[in-house]
Amino acid sequence: MPKTAHIIGAGISGLSAAVRLANAGWQVQVHEATQQAGGRCRSYFDAATQLTIDNGNHLLLSGNSHAIAYARSIGTEAGLVGPDRAQFPFIDLASGKRWLLDLGNSKIPTWLFDKSRRVPDTSVMDYLRLMPLVWAKPSQLVGNAIPCKGTLYDRLVQPLLLAALNVDPPEGSAGLAGAIVRETLLAGGQSCRPLIARAGLSDVLVEPAVAMLRAKGAGIHFGHELRGVTMAGDRAATLDFGADDSIALGPDDAVVMAATPRVAASILPGLTAPTKFRAIVNAHFRFDPPAGLPALTGVVGGLIEWLFAFPQRLSITISGADRLIDMPREELARAIWRDICRTAGIDVATELPPWQIVRERRATFEATPEQNALRPGPITAFKNLFLAGDWTDTGLPATIEGSVRSGDRAADLVLAMRRA
Ligand SMILES: Cc1cc2nc3c(=O)[nH]c(=O)nc-3n(C[C@H](O)[C@H](O)[C@H](O)COP(=O)(O)OP(=O)(O)OC[C@H]3O[C@@H](n4cnc5c(N)ncnc54)[C@H](O)[C@@H]3O)c2cc1C
């Protein structure tokens, strides 16, 4: 009888653990509370724009090795689309100035030494002042590690760290910011090529995993919400899904808890987990991108932060967006559209096209030193139950890369598990 791994949660962390375990010959059962896989990384048909949109524009980088390996393992690596060189067009809406940050495609950050490729009006010295981030502790504040003002900060460090940490950078964990700098800017252009799931998050990162799991005989149970776990000695013995619905675990069975931190902490006694979260706002406009508009444009000095050009659609991202949660929707859509017009060179008098705003209130855990200290590792008091999720202690902020790393790590612990 094959050993069974029960995966709680079909977000990216749960799916990546499930795929790894199914590939290792385990019988896999995925239990997802909602009716759809993908968690915070999913697509759906939107009636307002009559388009399939993602809950959020997700950007991966070519150095996200675990995320890319996961895509490869489900046959969709080619669905992560990006340019050959790590080039990032930027605009400052306050001054109207445009520039191209050209990180190139080498393994070492040679771009730093080429004035025409780095951020305009910055010197090599400015970049060297970022080095304390590289060895900073997670308990340190970004604001205490590097200068959070000046041209380089305004034009590169602030947008990069805000996108990665989803908090105003000075209050973020310097250790988490350091991981980003090490794995991106310092790793050379080869690791920084922007990659987008052009056909949609579900098509590229979610549904193929579900299909592959099913083809391998895995059970995918939607609307199956874990309510509790009973323990016998130091092992999880029963998974409780409510009214007369429970699963008794065999002696060799394992559980990967890949649900949200709130759920994990309520089900597993004594577990500490992040308790504070930050919002991300995405807005989608049904509008054909003007010819020549790059797939991704960084924006500073405005309301929007990143403009994505998709077929038939312009979409934007605003991170650390708690201040916008209660703003009237149409007012927000109009303000965003104004920024899009100026960024994309569209006549500002153009009528507001069909739009949708997606406000994810609890998009990511707060990447502050305080909240980072609450992240648990994958091992629990239960010998056969392991944790996964972007909120576990991955060393990274809440990202797809962190989710996949956590899923891979939990799966590896299951594979190494021995009966007590
Ligand atoms: C708007 C937005 C934009 C983002 N942008 C980026 C980006 O550009 N780049 C990037 O790398 N990352 C980005 N992220 C972060 C990324 O989406 C997350 O890190 C990742 O999706 C988290 O996956 P997860 O599996 O760890 O958690 P989740 O996606 O939260 O998955 C948890 C799953 O568990 C299920 N669940 C909960 N309770 C139970 C229960 N009791 N029983 C069974 N199932 C349960 C949930 O329904 C959910 O499906 C963004 C996130 C958002 C919201």
Coordinates of C-alpha atoms and ligand atoms in Angstrom, one line a residue:
M1 CA 0.0 0.0 0.0
P2 CA 1.6 3.3 -1.0
K3 CA 2.1 5.9 1.7
T4 CA -0.3 8.7 1.6
A5 CA 0.5 12.4 2.0
H6 CA -2.4 14.7 2.8
I7 CA -1.8 18.2 1.6
I8 CA -3.9 20.9 3.3
G9 CA -4.3 23.8 0.9
A10 CA -4.0 24.0 -2.8
G11 CA -2.1 27.3 -3.0
I12 CA 1.3 27.3 -4.7
S13 CA 3.1 25.9 -1.6
G14 CA 0.6 23.0 -1.3
L15 CA 0.7 22.2 -5.0
S16 CA 4.5 22.3 -5.1
A17 CA 4.7 19.8 -2.2
A18 CA 2.0 17.7 -3.8
V19 CA 3.8 17.5 -7.1
R20 CA 7.1 16.6 -5.5
L21 CA 5.6 13.9 -3.4
A22 CA 3.5 12.5 -6.3
N23 CA 6.7 12.4 -8.4
A24 CA 8.4 10.4 -5.6
G25 CA 5.7 7.8 -5.8
W26 CA 3.5 8.8 -2.8
Q27 CA -0.2 8.6 -3.0
V28 CA -1.3 12.3 -2.6
Q29 CA -4.6 13.7 -1.4
V30 CA -5.0 17.5 -1.6
H31 CA -7.7 19.1 0.6
E32 CA -8.6 22.6 -0.4
A33 CA -11.2 24.7 1.5
T34 CA -12.4 26.7 -1.5
Q35 CA -13.7 25.5 -4.9
Q36 CA -10.5 26.5 -6.8
A37 CA -6.8 25.8 -6.6
G38 CA -4.2 28.5 -6.6
G39 CA -4.9 30.4 -3.3
R40 CA -3.5 33.9 -3.7
C41 CA -2.2 33.1 -7.1
R42 CA -5.1 32.4 -9.4
S43 CA -7.1 33.5 -12.5
Y44 CA -10.8 34.0 -13.0
F45 CA -13.2 35.3 -15.6
D46 CA -14.2 38.9 -14.8
A47 CA -17.6 40.1 -16.0
A48 CA -16.8 43.8 -15.9
T49 CA -13.9 43.5 -18.4
Q50 CA -15.1 40.3 -20.1
L51 CA -11.6 39.0 -19.7
T52 CA -9.8 36.3 -17.7
I53 CA -7.7 38.2 -15.2
D54 CA -5.4 37.2 -12.4
N55 CA -6.2 38.2 -8.8
G56 CA -2.9 40.0 -8.9
N57 CA -0.1 40.7 -11.4
H58 CA 2.6 38.3 -10.4
L59 CA 6.2 39.0 -11.4
L60 CA 8.8 36.3 -11.2
L61 CA 12.5 36.7 -11.9
S62 CA 14.7 34.4 -13.8
G63 CA 16.7 33.7 -10.6
N64 CA 13.6 32.3 -8.9
S65 CA 15.1 28.8 -9.2
H66 CA 12.5 26.8 -7.2
A67 CA 9.6 28.5 -8.9
I68 CA 11.0 27.8 -12.3
A69 CA 11.9 24.2 -11.5
Y70 CA 8.3 23.8 -10.3
A71 CA 7.0 25.2 -13.6
R72 CA 9.3 22.8 -15.4
S73 CA 8.1 19.9 -13.4
I74 CA 4.5 20.6 -14.5
G75 CA 5.5 21.2 -18.1
T76 CA 4.9 25.0 -18.2
E77 CA 8.3 26.6 -17.9
A78 CA 7.8 28.1 -21.4
G79 CA 4.6 29.8 -20.1
L80 CA 6.8 32.1 -18.0
V81 CA 7.6 34.7 -20.6
G82 CA 10.2 37.5 -20.5
P83 CA 12.8 39.4 -22.4
D84 CA 16.4 38.0 -23.1
R85 CA 18.0 40.8 -21.2
A86 CA 17.0 42.1 -17.7
Q87 CA 15.8 45.5 -18.8
F88 CA 13.4 47.6 -16.8
P89 CA 11.9 50.7 -18.4
F90 CA 11.0 53.3 -15.7
I91 CA 9.1 56.6 -15.7
D92 CA 9.0 59.2 -12.9
L93 CA 5.5 60.7 -13.2
A94 CA 6.4 63.7 -11.1
S95 CA 9.1 64.9 -13.6
G96 CA 8.1 63.0 -16.7
K97 CA 11.7 61.6 -16.9
R98 CA 12.1 58.1 -18.5
W99 CA 15.0 55.7 -18.2
L100 CA 16.0 52.1 -18.9
L101 CA 17.7 50.1 -16.1
D102 CA 19.7 47.6 -18.1
L103 CA 21.0 44.8 -15.9
G104 CA 22.0 42.8 -19.0
N105 CA 22.3 39.0 -18.9
S106 CA 25.6 38.2 -17.3
K107 CA 26.2 36.3 -14.0
I108 CA 28.0 39.2 -12.4
P109 CA 26.6 42.7 -11.9
T110 CA 28.7 44.4 -14.5
W111 CA 25.9 46.9 -15.1
L112 CA 26.9 48.7 -12.0
F113 CA 30.0 50.0 -13.6
D114 CA 28.3 51.3 -16.8
K115 CA 26.8 54.7 -16.3
S116 CA 24.4 54.3 -19.3
R117 CA 23.0 51.1 -17.8
R118 CA 22.4 52.0 -14.2
V119 CA 19.9 54.4 -12.7
P120 CA 20.5 58.0 -14.1
D121 CA 22.3 60.4 -11.7
T122 CA 23.7 57.6 -9.5
S123 CA 27.3 56.5 -8.8
V124 CA 28.8 53.2 -8.0
M125 CA 29.3 54.5 -4.5
D126 CA 25.5 54.8 -4.1
Y127 CA 25.2 51.1 -4.8
L128 CA 28.0 50.2 -2.4
R129 CA 26.0 51.9 0.4
L130 CA 23.4 49.1 -0.1
M131 CA 25.9 46.4 0.9
P132 CA 25.0 46.4 4.6
L133 CA 21.7 44.8 3.5
V134 CA 23.6 41.8 2.3
W135 CA 24.7 40.7 5.7
A136 CA 21.9 42.3 7.7
K137 CA 20.0 40.3 10.3
P138 CA 16.2 39.7 9.9
S139 CA 15.7 41.5 13.2
Q140 CA 17.3 44.7 11.7
L141 CA 15.2 47.4 10.1
V142 CA 16.0 48.4 6.4
G143 CA 15.8 52.0 7.6
N144 CA 18.7 51.4 10.1
A145 CA 20.8 49.5 7.5
I146 CA 20.9 51.7 4.4
P147 CA 20.1 55.3 3.5
C148 CA 16.4 55.5 2.6
K149 CA 16.6 58.7 0.6
G150 CA 18.3 60.0 -2.4
T151 CA 18.1 59.3 -6.1
L152 CA 19.0 55.6 -6.0
Y153 CA 16.5 55.0 -3.3
D154 CA 13.7 56.9 -5.0
R155 CA 14.3 55.4 -8.4
L156 CA 15.3 51.8 -7.6
V157 CA 15.6 50.7 -4.0
Q158 CA 12.2 51.9 -2.9
P159 CA 10.3 50.4 -5.9
L160 CA 12.2 47.1 -5.7
L161 CA 11.9 46.7 -1.9
L162 CA 8.3 47.9 -1.7
A163 CA 7.3 45.3 -4.4
A164 CA 9.3 42.5 -2.6
L165 CA 8.4 43.3 1.0
N166 CA 5.0 44.9 0.6
V167 CA 5.7 47.3 3.4
D168 CA 7.3 50.8 3.3
P169 CA 10.9 49.8 2.9
P170 CA 12.4 51.6 6.0
E171 CA 10.1 49.6 8.3
G172 CA 10.9 46.3 6.5
S173 CA 13.2 43.5 7.7
A174 CA 16.7 44.2 6.5
G175 CA 17.4 40.5 6.4
L176 CA 14.6 39.8 4.0
A177 CA 15.5 42.8 1.9
G178 CA 19.1 41.4 1.9
A179 CA 17.9 38.1 0.5
I180 CA 16.2 40.0 -2.4
V181 CA 19.3 42.1 -3.1
R182 CA 21.6 39.0 -3.0
E183 CA 19.3 37.0 -5.3
T184 CA 18.6 39.8 -7.8
L185 CA 20.8 42.9 -8.1
L186 CA 24.0 41.2 -6.9
A187 CA 23.3 38.0 -8.9
G188 CA 23.7 39.8 -12.2
G189 CA 21.1 40.3 -15.1
Q190 CA 20.9 36.5 -15.7
S191 CA 18.9 36.2 -12.4
C192 CA 16.8 39.4 -12.9
R193 CA 15.0 38.8 -16.2
P194 CA 11.3 39.6 -15.4
L195 CA 9.0 36.6 -16.1
I196 CA 5.3 36.8 -16.4
A197 CA 2.7 34.1 -16.7
R198 CA 1.4 35.6 -19.9
A199 CA -1.5 33.2 -20.4
G200 CA -2.6 33.7 -16.8
L201 CA -1.5 32.4 -13.4
S202 CA -4.0 29.5 -13.3
D203 CA -3.0 28.3 -16.8
V204 CA 0.7 28.4 -16.1
L205 CA 1.2 27.7 -12.4
V206 CA -2.0 26.0 -11.1
E207 CA -4.2 24.0 -13.5
P208 CA -1.3 22.0 -15.1
A209 CA -0.3 20.9 -11.6
V210 CA -3.8 19.8 -10.7
A211 CA -4.0 17.9 -14.0
M212 CA -0.7 16.3 -13.5
L213 CA -1.6 15.3 -9.9
R214 CA -4.9 13.8 -11.1
A215 CA -3.1 11.9 -13.9
K216 CA -0.9 10.3 -11.2
G217 CA -3.9 9.2 -9.3
A218 CA -4.0 12.0 -6.7
G219 CA -7.2 13.1 -5.1
I220 CA -8.0 16.8 -5.3
H221 CA -10.8 17.6 -2.9
F222 CA -12.4 21.0 -3.2
G223 CA -14.7 22.5 -0.6
H224 CA -12.8 20.2 1.9
E225 CA -11.8 22.4 4.8
L226 CA -9.7 21.0 7.5
R227 CA -11.2 21.9 10.9
G228 CA -8.9 20.1 13.3
V229 CA -6.2 17.5 13.9
T230 CA -6.2 15.0 16.7
M231 CA -2.9 13.8 18.1
A232 CA -1.8 10.4 19.4
G233 CA 1.5 10.7 21.2
D234 CA 3.7 12.8 19.0
R235 CA 1.9 12.0 15.8
A236 CA -1.1 13.4 14.0
A237 CA -3.7 10.6 14.1
T238 CA -6.8 12.0 12.5
L239 CA -7.7 14.8 10.1
D240 CA -11.1 16.3 11.0
F241 CA -13.1 18.0 8.2
G242 CA -16.3 18.5 10.2
A243 CA -19.6 16.5 10.6
D244 CA -18.8 12.8 10.2
D245 CA -16.0 13.6 7.9
S246 CA -12.6 12.5 9.2
I247 CA -9.6 10.7 7.9
A248 CA -7.5 8.3 10.1
L249 CA -3.9 8.5 9.2
G250 CA -1.9 5.3 8.7
P251 CA 1.4 4.8 10.5
D252 CA 3.4 5.8 7.4
D253 CA 1.1 8.7 6.3
A254 CA 2.1 12.3 6.4
V255 CA 0.5 15.7 6.4
V256 CA 1.7 18.9 4.8
M257 CA -0.2 21.9 6.3
A258 CA 0.0 24.5 3.5
A259 CA -3.0 26.6 4.6
T260 CA -2.9 30.2 5.8
P261 CA -1.1 31.2 9.0
R262 CA -4.3 32.0 10.8
V263 CA -5.8 28.6 10.0
A264 CA -2.6 26.7 10.8
A265 CA -2.2 28.5 14.2
S266 CA -5.9 27.8 15.1
I267 CA -5.5 24.1 14.3
L268 CA -2.1 23.4 15.7
P269 CA -1.8 24.2 19.4
G270 CA 1.2 26.4 20.4
L271 CA 2.1 27.3 16.8
T272 CA 3.3 30.9 16.4
A273 CA 2.7 32.5 13.0
P274 CA 2.6 36.0 11.5
T275 CA -0.5 37.9 12.7
K276 CA -0.3 41.1 10.6
F277 CA -0.8 41.4 6.9
R278 CA -0.6 44.1 4.1
A279 CA -2.8 44.8 1.1
I280 CA -2.0 44.9 -2.6
V281 CA -4.2 46.6 -5.1
N282 CA -4.4 45.5 -8.7
A283 CA -6.5 47.2 -11.4
H284 CA -7.2 45.9 -14.8
F285 CA -8.4 47.9 -17.8
R286 CA -9.7 46.4 -21.0
F287 CA -7.6 48.4 -23.5
D288 CA -5.2 47.3 -26.3
P289 CA -1.7 48.3 -25.2
P290 CA -0.3 51.0 -27.5
A291 CA 2.3 49.7 -30.0
G292 CA 5.8 49.4 -28.5
L293 CA 4.6 49.6 -24.8
P294 CA 6.9 47.3 -22.8
A295 CA 5.4 44.2 -21.1
L296 CA 6.4 45.8 -17.8
T297 CA 7.1 49.5 -16.8
G298 CA 8.2 50.7 -13.4
V299 CA 6.6 53.9 -12.2
V300 CA 7.7 56.2 -9.5
G301 CA 6.3 59.5 -8.4
G302 CA 2.7 58.5 -9.0
L303 CA 0.0 56.3 -7.5
I304 CA 0.7 53.2 -9.6
E305 CA 4.0 51.3 -9.2
W306 CA 4.1 48.8 -12.1
L307 CA 2.3 48.8 -15.4
F308 CA 1.8 45.4 -17.1
A309 CA 0.8 45.2 -20.8
F310 CA -1.2 42.1 -21.6
P311 CA -3.1 41.3 -24.9
Q312 CA -6.3 43.5 -24.7
R313 CA -5.5 44.6 -21.1
L314 CA -3.5 47.1 -19.1
S315 CA -3.0 46.2 -15.5
I316 CA -1.3 47.8 -12.6
T317 CA 0.0 46.9 -9.1
I318 CA 0.2 49.1 -6.0
S319 CA 1.9 47.4 -3.0
G320 CA 1.6 48.3 0.7
A321 CA -1.9 49.5 -0.3
D322 CA -3.8 49.5 2.9
R323 CA -4.4 53.2 2.5
L324 CA -6.5 52.5 -0.6
I325 CA -8.7 49.8 0.8
D326 CA -11.6 52.1 1.6
M327 CA -11.2 54.6 -1.3
P328 CA -14.4 54.6 -3.5
R329 CA -13.8 52.2 -6.4
E330 CA -14.6 54.5 -9.3
E331 CA -12.5 57.3 -7.8
L332 CA -9.6 54.9 -7.5
A333 CA -10.1 53.5 -11.0
R334 CA -10.0 57.1 -12.5
A335 CA -6.9 58.0 -10.5
I336 CA -5.1 54.9 -11.7
W337 CA -6.3 55.4 -15.3
R338 CA -4.7 58.9 -15.3
D339 CA -1.4 57.4 -14.2
I340 CA -1.7 54.7 -16.9
C341 CA -2.3 57.2 -19.6
R342 CA 0.7 59.2 -18.7
T343 CA 2.9 56.1 -18.4
A344 CA 1.7 54.5 -21.6
G345 CA 1.5 57.7 -23.7
I346 CA -2.3 57.4 -24.0
D347 CA -4.3 60.7 -24.4
V348 CA -5.4 61.5 -20.9
A349 CA -8.8 62.5 -22.3
T350 CA -9.4 58.9 -23.3
E351 CA -12.6 57.6 -21.8
L352 CA -12.3 55.2 -18.9
P353 CA -12.3 51.7 -20.5
P354 CA -14.1 48.7 -18.7
W355 CA -12.2 48.2 -15.5
Q356 CA -11.9 46.0 -12.5
I357 CA -10.1 46.6 -9.2
V358 CA -9.0 43.7 -7.0
R359 CA -8.1 44.7 -3.5
E360 CA -6.4 41.8 -1.7
R361 CA -6.5 42.9 1.9
R362 CA -4.3 40.1 3.3
A363 CA -2.0 39.8 0.3
T364 CA 1.1 39.1 2.3
F365 CA 2.3 38.9 5.8
E366 CA 3.9 42.1 7.0
A367 CA 7.6 41.7 6.2
T368 CA 8.8 43.6 9.3
P369 CA 11.3 42.3 11.8
E370 CA 8.5 41.8 14.4
Q371 CA 6.3 39.6 12.1
N372 CA 9.3 37.8 10.5
A373 CA 10.3 36.6 14.0
L374 CA 6.9 34.9 14.3
R375 CA 7.5 32.7 11.2
P376 CA 7.8 29.0 12.1
G377 CA 10.1 26.5 10.4
P378 CA 8.6 23.5 8.7
I379 CA 8.9 21.0 11.6
T380 CA 6.1 20.8 14.2
A381 CA 5.4 19.0 17.4
F382 CA 3.8 16.3 15.2
K383 CA 6.4 14.0 13.7
N384 CA 4.3 13.3 10.6
L385 CA 3.1 16.9 10.0
F386 CA 5.1 19.6 8.3
L387 CA 4.4 23.2 7.5
A388 CA 4.5 25.0 4.2
G389 CA 3.5 28.4 3.0
D390 CA 5.0 31.7 2.1
W391 CA 4.6 32.8 5.7
T392 CA 6.8 30.0 7.1
D393 CA 10.5 30.8 7.7
T394 CA 11.8 30.6 4.1
G395 CA 14.3 33.5 4.5
L396 CA 12.3 35.3 1.8
P397 CA 9.4 37.7 1.9
A398 CA 6.0 36.4 0.8
T399 CA 6.6 35.4 -2.8
I400 CA 5.9 32.5 -5.2
E401 CA 9.6 31.6 -4.9
G402 CA 9.2 31.4 -1.1
S403 CA 6.0 29.3 -1.4
V404 CA 7.6 26.8 -3.7
R405 CA 10.7 26.6 -1.6
S406 CA 8.5 25.9 1.5
G407 CA 6.6 23.3 -0.4
D408 CA 9.7 21.6 -1.6
R409 CA 11.2 21.7 1.9
A410 CA 8.1 20.2 3.5
A411 CA 8.0 17.4 0.8
D412 CA 11.6 16.6 1.4
L413 CA 10.9 16.3 5.1
V414 CA 8.1 13.9 4.3
L415 CA 10.4 11.9 2.1
A416 CA 12.9 11.7 4.9
M417 CA 10.3 10.8 7.5
R418 CA 10.8 7.6 9.5
R419 CA 8.1 5.7 11.4
A420 CA 8.6 6.4 15.2
Ligands
LIG1 C1 -2.3 40.6 -5.2 C2 -1.0 39.8 -5.0 C3 0.1 40.1 -5.8 C4 1.2 39.3 -5.6 N1 2.3 39.5 -6.4 C5 3.4 38.7 -6.3 C6 4.4 38.8 -7.2 O1 4.4 39.7 -8.1 N2 5.5 37.9 -7.2 C7 5.5 36.9 -6.2 O2 6.4 36.1 -6.2 N3 4.5 36.8 -5.3 C8 3.4 37.6 -5.3 N4 2.4 37.5 -4.5 C9 2.5 36.5 -3.4 C10 2.1 35.1 -3.8 O3 0.9 35.1 -4.4 C11 2.0 34.2 -2.6 O4 3.3 34.2 -1.9 C12 1.7 32.8 -2.9 O5 0.6 32.7 -3.8 C13 1.3 32.1 -1.6 O6 1.0 30.7 -1.8 P1 0.8 29.8 -0.5 O7 0.5 28.4 -1.0 O8 1.9 29.9 0.4 O9 -0.5 30.4 0.2 P2 -2.0 30.6 -0.2 O10 -2.1 31.0 -1.7 O11 -2.6 31.5 0.8 O12 -2.7 29.1 -0.2 C14 -3.3 28.6 1.0 C15 -4.4 27.7 0.5 O13 -4.9 27.0 1.7 C16 -6.4 27.0 1.6 N5 -6.9 26.8 2.9 C17 -7.0 27.7 3.9 N6 -7.5 27.1 5.0 C18 -7.8 25.9 4.7 C19 -8.3 24.7 5.4 N7 -8.7 24.8 6.7 N8 -8.4 23.5 4.8 C20 -8.0 23.4 3.5 N9 -7.5 24.4 2.7 C21 -7.4 25.6 3.4 C22 -6.7 28.4 1.0 O14 -8.0 28.4 0.4 C23 -5.6 28.5 -0.1 O15 -5.9 27.9 -1.3 C24 1.3 38.3 -4.6 C25 0.1 38.0 -3.8 C26 -1.0 38.8 -4.0 C27 -2.2 38.5 -3.2

